CSV table of C-alpha atoms in Angstrom, one decimal:
chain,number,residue,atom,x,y,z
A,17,UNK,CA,21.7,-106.0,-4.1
A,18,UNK,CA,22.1,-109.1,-6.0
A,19,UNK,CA,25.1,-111.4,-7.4
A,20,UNK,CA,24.8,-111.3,-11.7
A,21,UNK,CA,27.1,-114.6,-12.9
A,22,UNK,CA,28.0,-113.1,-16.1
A,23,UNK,CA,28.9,-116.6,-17.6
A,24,UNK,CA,25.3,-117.8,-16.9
A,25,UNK,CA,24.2,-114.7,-18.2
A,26,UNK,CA,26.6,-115.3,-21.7
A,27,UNK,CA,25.4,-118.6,-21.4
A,28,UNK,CA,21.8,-118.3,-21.7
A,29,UNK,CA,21.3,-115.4,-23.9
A,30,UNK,CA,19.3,-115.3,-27.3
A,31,UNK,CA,21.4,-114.8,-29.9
A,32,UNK,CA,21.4,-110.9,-31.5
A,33,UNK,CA,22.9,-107.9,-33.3
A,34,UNK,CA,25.3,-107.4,-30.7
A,35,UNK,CA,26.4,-111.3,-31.2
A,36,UNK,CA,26.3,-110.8,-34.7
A,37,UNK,CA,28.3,-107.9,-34.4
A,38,UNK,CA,31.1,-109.0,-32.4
A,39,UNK,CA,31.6,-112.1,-35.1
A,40,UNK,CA,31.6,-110.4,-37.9
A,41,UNK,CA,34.1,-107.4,-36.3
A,42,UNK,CA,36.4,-110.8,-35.3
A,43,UNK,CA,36.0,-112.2,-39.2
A,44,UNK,CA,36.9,-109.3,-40.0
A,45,UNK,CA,40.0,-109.4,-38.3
A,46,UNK,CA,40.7,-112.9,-39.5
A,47,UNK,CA,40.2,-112.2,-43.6
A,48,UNK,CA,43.3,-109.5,-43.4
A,49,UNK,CA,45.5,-112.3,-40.8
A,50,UNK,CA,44.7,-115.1,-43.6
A,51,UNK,CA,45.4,-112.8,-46.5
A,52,UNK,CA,48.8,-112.1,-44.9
A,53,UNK,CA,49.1,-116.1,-43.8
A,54,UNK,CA,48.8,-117.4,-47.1
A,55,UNK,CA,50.0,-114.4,-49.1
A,56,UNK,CA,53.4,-116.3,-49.1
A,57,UNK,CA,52.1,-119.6,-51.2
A,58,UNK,CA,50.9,-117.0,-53.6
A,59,UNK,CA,53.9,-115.5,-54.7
A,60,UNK,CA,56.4,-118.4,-54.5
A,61,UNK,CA,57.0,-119.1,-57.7
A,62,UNK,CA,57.6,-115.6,-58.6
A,63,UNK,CA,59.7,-115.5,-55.7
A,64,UNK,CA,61.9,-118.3,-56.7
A,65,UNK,CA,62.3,-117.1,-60.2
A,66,UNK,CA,63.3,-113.7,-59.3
A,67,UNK,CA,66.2,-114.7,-56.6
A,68,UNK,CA,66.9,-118.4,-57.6
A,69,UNK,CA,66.0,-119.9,-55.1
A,70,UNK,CA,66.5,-123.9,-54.4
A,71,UNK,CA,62.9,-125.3,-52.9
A,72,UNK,CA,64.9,-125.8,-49.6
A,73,UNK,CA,65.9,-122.0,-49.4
A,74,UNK,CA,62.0,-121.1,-50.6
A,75,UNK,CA,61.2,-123.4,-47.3
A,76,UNK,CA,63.1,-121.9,-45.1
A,77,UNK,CA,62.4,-118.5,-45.9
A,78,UNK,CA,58.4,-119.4,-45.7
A,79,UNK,CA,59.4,-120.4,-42.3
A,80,UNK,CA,60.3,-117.1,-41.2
A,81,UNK,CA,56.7,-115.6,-40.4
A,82,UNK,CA,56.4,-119.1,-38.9
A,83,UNK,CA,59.0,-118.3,-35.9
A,84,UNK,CA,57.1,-115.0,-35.6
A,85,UNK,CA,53.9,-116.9,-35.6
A,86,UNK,CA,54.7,-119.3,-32.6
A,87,UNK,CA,56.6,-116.3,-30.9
A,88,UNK,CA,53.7,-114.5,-31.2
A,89,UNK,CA,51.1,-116.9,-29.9
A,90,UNK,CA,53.2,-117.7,-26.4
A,91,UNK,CA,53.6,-113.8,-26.0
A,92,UNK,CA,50.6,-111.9,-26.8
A,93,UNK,CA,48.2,-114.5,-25.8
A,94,UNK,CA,48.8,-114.6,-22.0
A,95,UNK,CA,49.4,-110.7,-22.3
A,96,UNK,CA,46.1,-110.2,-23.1
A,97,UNK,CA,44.8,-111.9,-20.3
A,98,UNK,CA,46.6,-109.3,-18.2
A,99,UNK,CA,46.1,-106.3,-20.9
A,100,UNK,CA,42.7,-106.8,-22.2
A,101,UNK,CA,41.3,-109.0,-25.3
A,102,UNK,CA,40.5,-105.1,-27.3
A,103,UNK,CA,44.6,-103.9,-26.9
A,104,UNK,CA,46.2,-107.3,-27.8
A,105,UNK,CA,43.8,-107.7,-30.7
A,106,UNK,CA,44.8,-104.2,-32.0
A,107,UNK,CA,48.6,-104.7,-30.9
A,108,UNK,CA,48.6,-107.3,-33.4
A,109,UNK,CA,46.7,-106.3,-36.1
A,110,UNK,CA,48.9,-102.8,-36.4
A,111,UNK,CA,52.0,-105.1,-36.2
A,112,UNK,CA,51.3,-107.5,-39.1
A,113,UNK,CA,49.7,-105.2,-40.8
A,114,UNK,CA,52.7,-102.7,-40.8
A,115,UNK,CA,55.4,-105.4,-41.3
A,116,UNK,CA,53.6,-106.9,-44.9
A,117,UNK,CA,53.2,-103.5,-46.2
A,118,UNK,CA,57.3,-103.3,-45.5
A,119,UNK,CA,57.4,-106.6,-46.6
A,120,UNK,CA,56.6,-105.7,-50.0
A,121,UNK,CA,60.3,-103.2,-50.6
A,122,UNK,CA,62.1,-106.3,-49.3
A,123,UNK,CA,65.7,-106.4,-52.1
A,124,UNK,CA,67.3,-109.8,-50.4
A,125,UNK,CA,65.8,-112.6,-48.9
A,126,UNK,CA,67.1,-111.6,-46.1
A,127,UNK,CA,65.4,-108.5,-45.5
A,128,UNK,CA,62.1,-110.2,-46.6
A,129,UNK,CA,62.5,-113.1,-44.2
A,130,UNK,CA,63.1,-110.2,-41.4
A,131,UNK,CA,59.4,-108.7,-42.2
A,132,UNK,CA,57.7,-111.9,-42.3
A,133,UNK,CA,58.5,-113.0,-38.9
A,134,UNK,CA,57.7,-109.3,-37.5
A,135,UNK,CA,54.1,-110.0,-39.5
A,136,UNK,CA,54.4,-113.2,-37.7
A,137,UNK,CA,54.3,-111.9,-34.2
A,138,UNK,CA,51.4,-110.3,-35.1
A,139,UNK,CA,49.3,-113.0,-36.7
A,140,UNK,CA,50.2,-115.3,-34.1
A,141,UNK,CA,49.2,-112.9,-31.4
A,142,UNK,CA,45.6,-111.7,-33.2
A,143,UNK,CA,44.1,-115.6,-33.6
A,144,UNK,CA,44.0,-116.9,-30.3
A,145,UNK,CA,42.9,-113.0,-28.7
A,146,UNK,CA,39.8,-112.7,-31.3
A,147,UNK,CA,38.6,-117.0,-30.4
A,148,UNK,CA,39.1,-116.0,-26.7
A,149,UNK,CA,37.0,-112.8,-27.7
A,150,UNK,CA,34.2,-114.3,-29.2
A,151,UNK,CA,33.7,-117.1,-27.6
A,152,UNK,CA,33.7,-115.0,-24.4
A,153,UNK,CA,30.6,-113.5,-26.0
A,154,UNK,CA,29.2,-116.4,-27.8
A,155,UNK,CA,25.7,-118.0,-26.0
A,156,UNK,CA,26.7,-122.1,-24.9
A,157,UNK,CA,24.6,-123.5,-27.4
A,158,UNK,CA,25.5,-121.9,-30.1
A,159,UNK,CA,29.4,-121.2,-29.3
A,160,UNK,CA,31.1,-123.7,-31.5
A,161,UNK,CA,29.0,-122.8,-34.4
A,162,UNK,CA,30.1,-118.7,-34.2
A,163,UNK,CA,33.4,-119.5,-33.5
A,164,UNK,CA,33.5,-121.6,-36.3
A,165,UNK,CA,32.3,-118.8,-38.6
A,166,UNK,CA,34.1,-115.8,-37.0
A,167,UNK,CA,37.2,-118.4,-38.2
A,168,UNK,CA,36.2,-118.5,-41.4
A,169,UNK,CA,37.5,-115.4,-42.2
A,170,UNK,CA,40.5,-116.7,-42.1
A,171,UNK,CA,39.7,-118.9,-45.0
A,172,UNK,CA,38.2,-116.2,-46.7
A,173,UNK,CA,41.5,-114.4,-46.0
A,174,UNK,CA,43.1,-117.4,-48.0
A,175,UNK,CA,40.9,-117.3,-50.7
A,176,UNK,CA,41.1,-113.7,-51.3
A,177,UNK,CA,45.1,-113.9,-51.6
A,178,UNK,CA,44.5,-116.6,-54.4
A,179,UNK,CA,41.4,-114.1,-56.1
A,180,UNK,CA,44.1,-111.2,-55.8
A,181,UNK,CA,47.3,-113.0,-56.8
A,182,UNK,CA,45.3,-114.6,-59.8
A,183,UNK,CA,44.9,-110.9,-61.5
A,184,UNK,CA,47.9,-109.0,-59.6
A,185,UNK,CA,50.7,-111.2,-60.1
A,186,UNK,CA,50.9,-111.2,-63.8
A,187,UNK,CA,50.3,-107.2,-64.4
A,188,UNK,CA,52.2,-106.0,-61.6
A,189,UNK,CA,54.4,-108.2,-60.2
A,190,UNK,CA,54.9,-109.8,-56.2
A,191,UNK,CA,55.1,-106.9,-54.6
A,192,UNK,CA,51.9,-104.9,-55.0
A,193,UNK,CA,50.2,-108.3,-53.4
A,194,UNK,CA,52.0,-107.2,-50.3
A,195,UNK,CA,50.9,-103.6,-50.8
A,196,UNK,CA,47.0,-104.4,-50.0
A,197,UNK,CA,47.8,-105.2,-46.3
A,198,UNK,CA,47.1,-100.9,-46.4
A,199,UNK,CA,43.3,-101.8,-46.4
A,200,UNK,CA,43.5,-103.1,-43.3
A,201,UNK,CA,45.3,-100.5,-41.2
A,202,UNK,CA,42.4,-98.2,-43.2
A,203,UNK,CA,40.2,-100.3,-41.2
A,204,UNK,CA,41.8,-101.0,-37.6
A,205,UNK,CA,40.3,-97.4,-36.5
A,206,UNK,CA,36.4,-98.6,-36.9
A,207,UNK,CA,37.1,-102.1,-35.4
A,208,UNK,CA,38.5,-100.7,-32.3
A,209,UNK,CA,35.7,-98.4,-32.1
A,210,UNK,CA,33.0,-100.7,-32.4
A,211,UNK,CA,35.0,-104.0,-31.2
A,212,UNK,CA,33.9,-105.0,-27.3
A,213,UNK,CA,36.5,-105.7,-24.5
A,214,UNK,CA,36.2,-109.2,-22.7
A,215,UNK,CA,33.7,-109.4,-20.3
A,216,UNK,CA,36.0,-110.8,-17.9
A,217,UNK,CA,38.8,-108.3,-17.8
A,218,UNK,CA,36.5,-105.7,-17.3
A,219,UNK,CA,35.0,-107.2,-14.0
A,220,UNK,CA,38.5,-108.5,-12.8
A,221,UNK,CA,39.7,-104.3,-13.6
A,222,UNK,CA,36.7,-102.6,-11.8
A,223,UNK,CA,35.2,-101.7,-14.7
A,224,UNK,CA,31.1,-102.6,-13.7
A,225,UNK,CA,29.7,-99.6,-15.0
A,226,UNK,CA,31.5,-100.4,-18.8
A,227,UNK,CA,30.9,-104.3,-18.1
A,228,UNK,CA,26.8,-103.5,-16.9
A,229,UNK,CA,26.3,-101.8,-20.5
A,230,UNK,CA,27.7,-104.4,-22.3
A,231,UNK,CA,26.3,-107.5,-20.7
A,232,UNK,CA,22.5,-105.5,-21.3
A,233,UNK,CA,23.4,-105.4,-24.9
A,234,UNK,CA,24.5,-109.3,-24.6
A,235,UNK,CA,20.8,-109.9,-23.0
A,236,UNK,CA,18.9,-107.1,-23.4
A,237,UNK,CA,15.8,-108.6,-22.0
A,238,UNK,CA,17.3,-108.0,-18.4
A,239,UNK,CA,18.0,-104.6,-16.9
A,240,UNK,CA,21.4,-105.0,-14.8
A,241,UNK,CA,21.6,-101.6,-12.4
A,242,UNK,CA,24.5,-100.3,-10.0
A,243,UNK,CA,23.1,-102.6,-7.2
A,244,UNK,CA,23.8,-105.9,-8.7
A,245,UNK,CA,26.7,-107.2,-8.1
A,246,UNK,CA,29.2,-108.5,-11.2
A,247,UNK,CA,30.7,-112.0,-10.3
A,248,UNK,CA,32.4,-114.6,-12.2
A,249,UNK,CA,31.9,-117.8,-11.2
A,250,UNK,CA,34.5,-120.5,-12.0
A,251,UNK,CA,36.5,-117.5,-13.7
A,252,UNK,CA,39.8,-117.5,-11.4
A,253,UNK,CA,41.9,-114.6,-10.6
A,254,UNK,CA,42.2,-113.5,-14.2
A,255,UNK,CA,46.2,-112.0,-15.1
A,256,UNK,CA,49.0,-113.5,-17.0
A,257,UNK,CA,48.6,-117.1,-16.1
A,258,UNK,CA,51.4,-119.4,-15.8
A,259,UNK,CA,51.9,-122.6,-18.2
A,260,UNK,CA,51.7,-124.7,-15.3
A,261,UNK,CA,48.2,-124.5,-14.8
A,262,UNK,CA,47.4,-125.5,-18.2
A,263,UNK,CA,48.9,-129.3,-17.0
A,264,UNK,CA,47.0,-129.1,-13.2
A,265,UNK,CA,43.4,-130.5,-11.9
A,266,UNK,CA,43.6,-133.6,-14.6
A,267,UNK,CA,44.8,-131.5,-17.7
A,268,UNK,CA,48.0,-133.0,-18.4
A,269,UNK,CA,46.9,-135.3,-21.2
A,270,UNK,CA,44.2,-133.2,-22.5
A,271,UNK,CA,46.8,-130.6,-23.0
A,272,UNK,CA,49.4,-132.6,-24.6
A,273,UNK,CA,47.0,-134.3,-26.7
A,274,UNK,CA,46.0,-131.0,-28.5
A,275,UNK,CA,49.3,-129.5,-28.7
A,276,UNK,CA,49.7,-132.4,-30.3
A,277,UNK,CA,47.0,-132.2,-33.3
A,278,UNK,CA,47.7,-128.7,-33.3
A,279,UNK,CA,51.7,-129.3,-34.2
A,280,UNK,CA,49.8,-131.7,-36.9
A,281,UNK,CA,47.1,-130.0,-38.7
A,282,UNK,CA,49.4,-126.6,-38.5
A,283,UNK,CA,52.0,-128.9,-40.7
A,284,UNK,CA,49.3,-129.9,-43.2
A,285,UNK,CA,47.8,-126.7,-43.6
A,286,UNK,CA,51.1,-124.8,-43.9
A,287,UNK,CA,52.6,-127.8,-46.4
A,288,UNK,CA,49.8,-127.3,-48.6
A,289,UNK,CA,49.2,-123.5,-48.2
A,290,UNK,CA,53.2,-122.8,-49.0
A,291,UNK,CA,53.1,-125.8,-52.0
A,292,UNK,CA,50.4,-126.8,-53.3
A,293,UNK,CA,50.5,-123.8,-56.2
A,294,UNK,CA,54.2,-125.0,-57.1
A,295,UNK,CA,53.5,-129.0,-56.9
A,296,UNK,CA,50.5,-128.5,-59.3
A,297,UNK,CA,52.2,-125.9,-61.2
A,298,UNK,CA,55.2,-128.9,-61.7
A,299,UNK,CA,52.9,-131.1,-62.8
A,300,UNK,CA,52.1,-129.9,-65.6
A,301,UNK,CA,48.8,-127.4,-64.6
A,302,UNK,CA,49.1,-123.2,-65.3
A,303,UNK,CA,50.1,-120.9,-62.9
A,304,UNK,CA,45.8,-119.5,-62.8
A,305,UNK,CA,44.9,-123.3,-62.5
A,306,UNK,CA,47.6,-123.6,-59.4
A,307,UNK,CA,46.0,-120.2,-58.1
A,308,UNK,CA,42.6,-121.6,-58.3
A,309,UNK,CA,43.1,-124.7,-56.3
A,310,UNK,CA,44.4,-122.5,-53.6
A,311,UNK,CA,40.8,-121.2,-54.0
A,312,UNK,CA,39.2,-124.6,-53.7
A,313,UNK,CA,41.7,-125.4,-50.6
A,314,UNK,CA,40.0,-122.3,-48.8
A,315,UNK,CA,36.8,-122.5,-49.7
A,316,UNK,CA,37.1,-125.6,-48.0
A,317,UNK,CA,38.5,-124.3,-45.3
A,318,UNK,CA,35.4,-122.2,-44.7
A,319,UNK,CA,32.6,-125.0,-45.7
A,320,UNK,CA,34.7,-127.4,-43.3
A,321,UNK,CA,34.7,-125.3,-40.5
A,322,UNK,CA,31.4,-124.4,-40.7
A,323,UNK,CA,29.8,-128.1,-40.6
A,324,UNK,CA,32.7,-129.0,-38.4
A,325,UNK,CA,31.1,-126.6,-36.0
A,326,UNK,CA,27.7,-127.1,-36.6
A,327,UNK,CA,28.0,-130.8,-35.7
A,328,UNK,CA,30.0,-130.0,-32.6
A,329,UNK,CA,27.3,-128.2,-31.1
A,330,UNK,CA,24.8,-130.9,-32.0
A,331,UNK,CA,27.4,-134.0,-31.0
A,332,UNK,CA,30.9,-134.0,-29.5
A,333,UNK,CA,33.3,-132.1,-31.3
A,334,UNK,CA,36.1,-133.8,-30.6
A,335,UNK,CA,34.6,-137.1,-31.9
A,336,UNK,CA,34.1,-134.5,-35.1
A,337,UNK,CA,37.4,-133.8,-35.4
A,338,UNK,CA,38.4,-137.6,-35.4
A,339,UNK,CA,36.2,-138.1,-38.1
A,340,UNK,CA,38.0,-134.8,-39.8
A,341,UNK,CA,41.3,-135.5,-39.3
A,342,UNK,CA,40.7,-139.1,-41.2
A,343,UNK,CA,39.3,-137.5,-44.2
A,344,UNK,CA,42.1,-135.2,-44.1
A,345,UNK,CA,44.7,-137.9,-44.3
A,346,UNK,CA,42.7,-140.2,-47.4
A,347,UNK,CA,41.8,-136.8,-49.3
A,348,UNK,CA,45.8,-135.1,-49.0
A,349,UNK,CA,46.9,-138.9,-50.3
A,350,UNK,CA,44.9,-139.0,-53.0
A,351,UNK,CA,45.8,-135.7,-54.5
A,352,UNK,CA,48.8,-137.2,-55.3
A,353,UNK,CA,47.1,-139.8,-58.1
A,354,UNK,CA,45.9,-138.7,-61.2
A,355,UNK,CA,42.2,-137.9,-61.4
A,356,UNK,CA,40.0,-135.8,-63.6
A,357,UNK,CA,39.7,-131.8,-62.9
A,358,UNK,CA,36.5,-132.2,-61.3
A,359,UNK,CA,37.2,-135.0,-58.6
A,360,UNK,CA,41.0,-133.4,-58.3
A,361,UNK,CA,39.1,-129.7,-57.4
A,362,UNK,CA,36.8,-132.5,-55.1
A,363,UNK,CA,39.8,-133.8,-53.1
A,364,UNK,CA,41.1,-130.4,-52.7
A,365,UNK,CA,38.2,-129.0,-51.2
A,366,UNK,CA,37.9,-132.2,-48.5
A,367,UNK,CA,41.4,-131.4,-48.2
A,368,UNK,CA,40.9,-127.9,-46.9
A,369,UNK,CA,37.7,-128.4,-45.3
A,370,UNK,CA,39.8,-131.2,-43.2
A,371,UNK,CA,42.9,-129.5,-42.4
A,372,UNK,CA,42.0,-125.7,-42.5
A,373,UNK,CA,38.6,-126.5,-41.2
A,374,UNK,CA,40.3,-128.8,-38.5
A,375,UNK,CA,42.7,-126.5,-37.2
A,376,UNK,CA,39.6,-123.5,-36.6
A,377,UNK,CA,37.8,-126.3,-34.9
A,378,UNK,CA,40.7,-126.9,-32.9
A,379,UNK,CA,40.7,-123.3,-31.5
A,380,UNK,CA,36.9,-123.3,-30.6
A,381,UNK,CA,37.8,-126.8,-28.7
A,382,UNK,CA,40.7,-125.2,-26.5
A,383,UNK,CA,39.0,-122.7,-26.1
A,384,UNK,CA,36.1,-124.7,-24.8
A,385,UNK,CA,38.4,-127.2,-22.6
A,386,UNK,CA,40.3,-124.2,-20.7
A,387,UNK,CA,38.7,-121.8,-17.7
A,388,UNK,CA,38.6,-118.2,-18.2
A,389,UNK,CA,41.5,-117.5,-16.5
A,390,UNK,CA,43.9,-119.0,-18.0
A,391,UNK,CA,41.8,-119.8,-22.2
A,392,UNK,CA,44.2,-116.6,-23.7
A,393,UNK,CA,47.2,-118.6,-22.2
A,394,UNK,CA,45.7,-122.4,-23.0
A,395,UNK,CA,45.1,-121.0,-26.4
A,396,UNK,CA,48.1,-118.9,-27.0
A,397,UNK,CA,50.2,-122.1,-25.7
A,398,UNK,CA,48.3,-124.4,-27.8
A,399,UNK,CA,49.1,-122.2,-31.0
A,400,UNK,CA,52.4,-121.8,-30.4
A,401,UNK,CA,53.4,-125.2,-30.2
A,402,UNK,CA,51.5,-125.9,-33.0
A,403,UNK,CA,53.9,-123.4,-35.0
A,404,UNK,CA,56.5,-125.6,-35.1
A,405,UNK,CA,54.3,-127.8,-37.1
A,406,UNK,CA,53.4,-124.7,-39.4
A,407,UNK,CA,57.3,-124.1,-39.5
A,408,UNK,CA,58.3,-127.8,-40.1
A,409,UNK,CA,55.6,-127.8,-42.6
A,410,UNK,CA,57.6,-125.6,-46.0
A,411,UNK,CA,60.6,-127.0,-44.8
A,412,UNK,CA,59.3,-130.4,-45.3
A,413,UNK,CA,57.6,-129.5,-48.5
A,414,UNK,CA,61.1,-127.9,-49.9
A,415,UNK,CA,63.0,-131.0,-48.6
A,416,UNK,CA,60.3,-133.1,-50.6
A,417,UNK,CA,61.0,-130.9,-53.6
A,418,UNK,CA,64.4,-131.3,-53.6
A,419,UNK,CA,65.0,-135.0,-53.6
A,420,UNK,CA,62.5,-135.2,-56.8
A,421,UNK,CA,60.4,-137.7,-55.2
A,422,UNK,CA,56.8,-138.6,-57.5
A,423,UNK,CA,54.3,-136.6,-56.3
A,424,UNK,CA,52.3,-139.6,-55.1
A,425,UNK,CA,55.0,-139.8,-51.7
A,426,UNK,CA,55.0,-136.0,-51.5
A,427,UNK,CA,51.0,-136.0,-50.9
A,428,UNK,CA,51.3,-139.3,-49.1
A,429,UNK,CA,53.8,-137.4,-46.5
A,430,UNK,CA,52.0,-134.0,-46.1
A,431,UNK,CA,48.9,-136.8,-45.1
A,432,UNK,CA,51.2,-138.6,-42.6
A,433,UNK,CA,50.3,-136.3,-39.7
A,434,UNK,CA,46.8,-136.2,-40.4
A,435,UNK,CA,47.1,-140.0,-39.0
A,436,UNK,CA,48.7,-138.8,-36.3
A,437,UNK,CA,46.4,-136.1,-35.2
A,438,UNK,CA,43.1,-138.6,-35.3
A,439,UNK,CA,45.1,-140.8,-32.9
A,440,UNK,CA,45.7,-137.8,-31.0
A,441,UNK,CA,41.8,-137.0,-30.8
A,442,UNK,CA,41.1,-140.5,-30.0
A,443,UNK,CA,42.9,-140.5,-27.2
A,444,UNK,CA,41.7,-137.1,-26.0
A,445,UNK,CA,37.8,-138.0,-26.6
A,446,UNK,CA,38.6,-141.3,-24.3
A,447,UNK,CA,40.3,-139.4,-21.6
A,448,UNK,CA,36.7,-136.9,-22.1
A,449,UNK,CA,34.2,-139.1,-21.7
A,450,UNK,CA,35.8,-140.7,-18.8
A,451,UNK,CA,35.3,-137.1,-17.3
A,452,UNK,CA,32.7,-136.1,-18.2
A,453,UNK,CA,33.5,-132.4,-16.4
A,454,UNK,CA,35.5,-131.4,-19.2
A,455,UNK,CA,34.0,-132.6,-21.9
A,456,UNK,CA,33.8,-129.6,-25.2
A,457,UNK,CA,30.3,-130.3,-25.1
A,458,UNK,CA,29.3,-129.9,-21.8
A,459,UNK,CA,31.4,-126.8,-21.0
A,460,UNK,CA,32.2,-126.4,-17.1
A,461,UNK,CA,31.1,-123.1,-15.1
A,462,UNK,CA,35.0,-123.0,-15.0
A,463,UNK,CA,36.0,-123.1,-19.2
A,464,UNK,CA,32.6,-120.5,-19.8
């Protein structure tokens, strides 16, 4: 008999199918949560026409799924760590799913602002399950990187919204754009089927025969029979971890600092996902021309994350996301000055690649920085706070709106936190490479 680390094992594996797999199955995942994230921005206008709404109300009632969001995140993320990765991802995708569909026969505001935080809980719950997931899965050197892409979806989620809304909206109305969030529930039985459960669960539940098979297809090079023994080194008791441990063994600051640029970058993102279609729309630029910049803000999103995790890998990601978080802040200030169509579409795109891209590299760095035990939790915490920026972020953006302020001080505030953020990462990179244990480039036995 001999003792198999399975994070060593993880660790060291060549990338494969069943890596590939397991990302694409999580962007998969992602494309229907940011279709139903960003589905809001998409139908504003129409929405404000249609029940008169002041840009404070329109705020408020963007905030909704917001509420459900955070909710979600503090709930179903340490759930999963007691439940398993595979039901909390599926939890969550039948919720939000479900609730948009029901979204769509919404007759008050009321009744609409009901089924967004229900497709809330389920958003908030599926993002920080499907990072834990795949970066469970994800070889060391490469983690960043596929977490980075599985994310994508997300933006890709964002950009189909815009591609939807720019052909839906004017022949049939707001309504059928919630009406596609049917595809996905079309979908959820082949994801479960093929999607893996975590590693870690399995081992911490007994499971060694399920968890043998799939760590063979992780490495396939190695044959791993009844007599080796499964451990996991560094990977705690496993459960429902308590908040607490997220500030213990020299956290505290690490953990404050990125609920910190989460609160942040979740306020740009949802500022500019909920207005950016109605700023540009007042002035002066068609309702397809508004539409297509929420294309360009996405795309970004993707690109951004991409590089963001590409140089993470090679460098220190959170040095990369200092760098980030300052282009995010001159980019989202310039939007506000006038420029020609091709640097404006420019700005945008630095703009999404820097907030949107940001806030995915965010999750592969929590993700990174916590232990197995307790990442669902660290990352479900992490998320949730950072709702309250994602909910402060319409209400801002209506407040803006209503005092009538030039649109150079309405970009100039979404920015603002952007600032704020970088010092955040600053701060957090110091406190790193003072130790360099926990650094999100040099991942401990303990955060693999």
């Amino acid at each position: 008999m001999q003792k198999v680390d399975v994070h060593s094992v993880v660790d060291h594996a060549k990338f494969n199918g069943f890596h590939w797999m397991v990302m694409c199955l999580c962007a998969l995942v992602l494309i229907f949560d940011g279709y139903d994230l960003f589905i809001f921005g998409v139908v504003l206008p129409a929405i404000m026409k249609e029940w008169g709404l002041t840009p404070l109300q329109a705020g408020a009632l963007g905030s909704y799924a917001l509420f459900g969001m955070m909710a979600g995140a503090m709930f179903f993320g340490p759930l999963a760590d007691k439940i398993g990765r595979k039901k909390g991802i599926a939890i969550c995708f039948a919720l939000f799913s479900c609730a948009t569909i029901v979204n769509g026969f919404a007759r008050t505001p009321t009744e609409f602002g009901i089924f967004r935080f229900l497709a809330g809980l389920g958003c908030g719950g599926l993002m920080p399950n499907a990072v834990a997931l795949m970066n469970e899965y994800a070889p060391k050197r490469l983690r960043s990187t596929l977490v980075a892409i599985m994310f994508s979806g997300y933006s890709l989620g964002g950009m189909l919204a815009a591609g939807v809304g720019i052909y839906v909206l004017p022949e049939f109305g707001w309504r059928s754009m919630f009406f596609v969030a049917a595809v996905p529930l079309i979908a959820l039985p082949f994801i479960m089927l093929m999607l893996p459960e975590s590693l870690g669960f399995l081992v911490r539940q007994g499971r060694h025969d399920e968890a043998r098979q799939l760590l063979g297809r992780v490495e396939p090079s190695r044959t791993f029979n009844t007599q080796d023994e499964l451990v996991l080194v560094g990977g705690g008791k496993g459960g429902s971890a308590s908040v607490l441990e997220l500030f213990r063994e020299g956290r505290l600051l690490g953990t404050l600092c990125l609920w910190l640029a989460f609160f942040c970058c979740l306020l740009m993102v949802y500022a500019l996902g909920s207005w950016l279609p109605k700023l540009m729309a007042n002035a002066g630029y068609s309702l397809g021309s508004s539409l297509s910049f929420m294309l360009a803000l996405n795309f970004g999103g993707m690109a951004g994350a991409i590089l963001g995790g590409w140089l993470g890998d090679r460098f220190n990601l959170s040095k990369v996301m200092v760098g980030f978080f300052l282009a995010a802040a001159v980019s989202i200030s310039l939007l506000g000055f006038k420029s020609s169509m091709p640097v404006l579409y420019l700005l945008i795109f630095v703009a999404g690649a820097t907030t949107i891209g940001t806030q995915i590299l965010l999750y592969a760095g929590t993700a990174q920085y916590y232990g197995l035990s307790i990442r669902s939790t660290g990352l479900g915490w992490a998320s949730g706070i950072g709702r309250n920026g994602a909910i402060v972020g319409p209400l801002l953006g209506g407040a803006l709106m209503t005092a009538q302020l030039p649109l150079q001080l309405n970009f100039i505030a979404f920015a603002i936190p952007g600032a704020i953020a970088m010092v955040a990462m600053v701060v957090f990179s110091v406190r790193e490479s003072r130790q360099p244990h926990g650094t999100l480039t040099a991942v401990p036995a303990t955060a693999n």
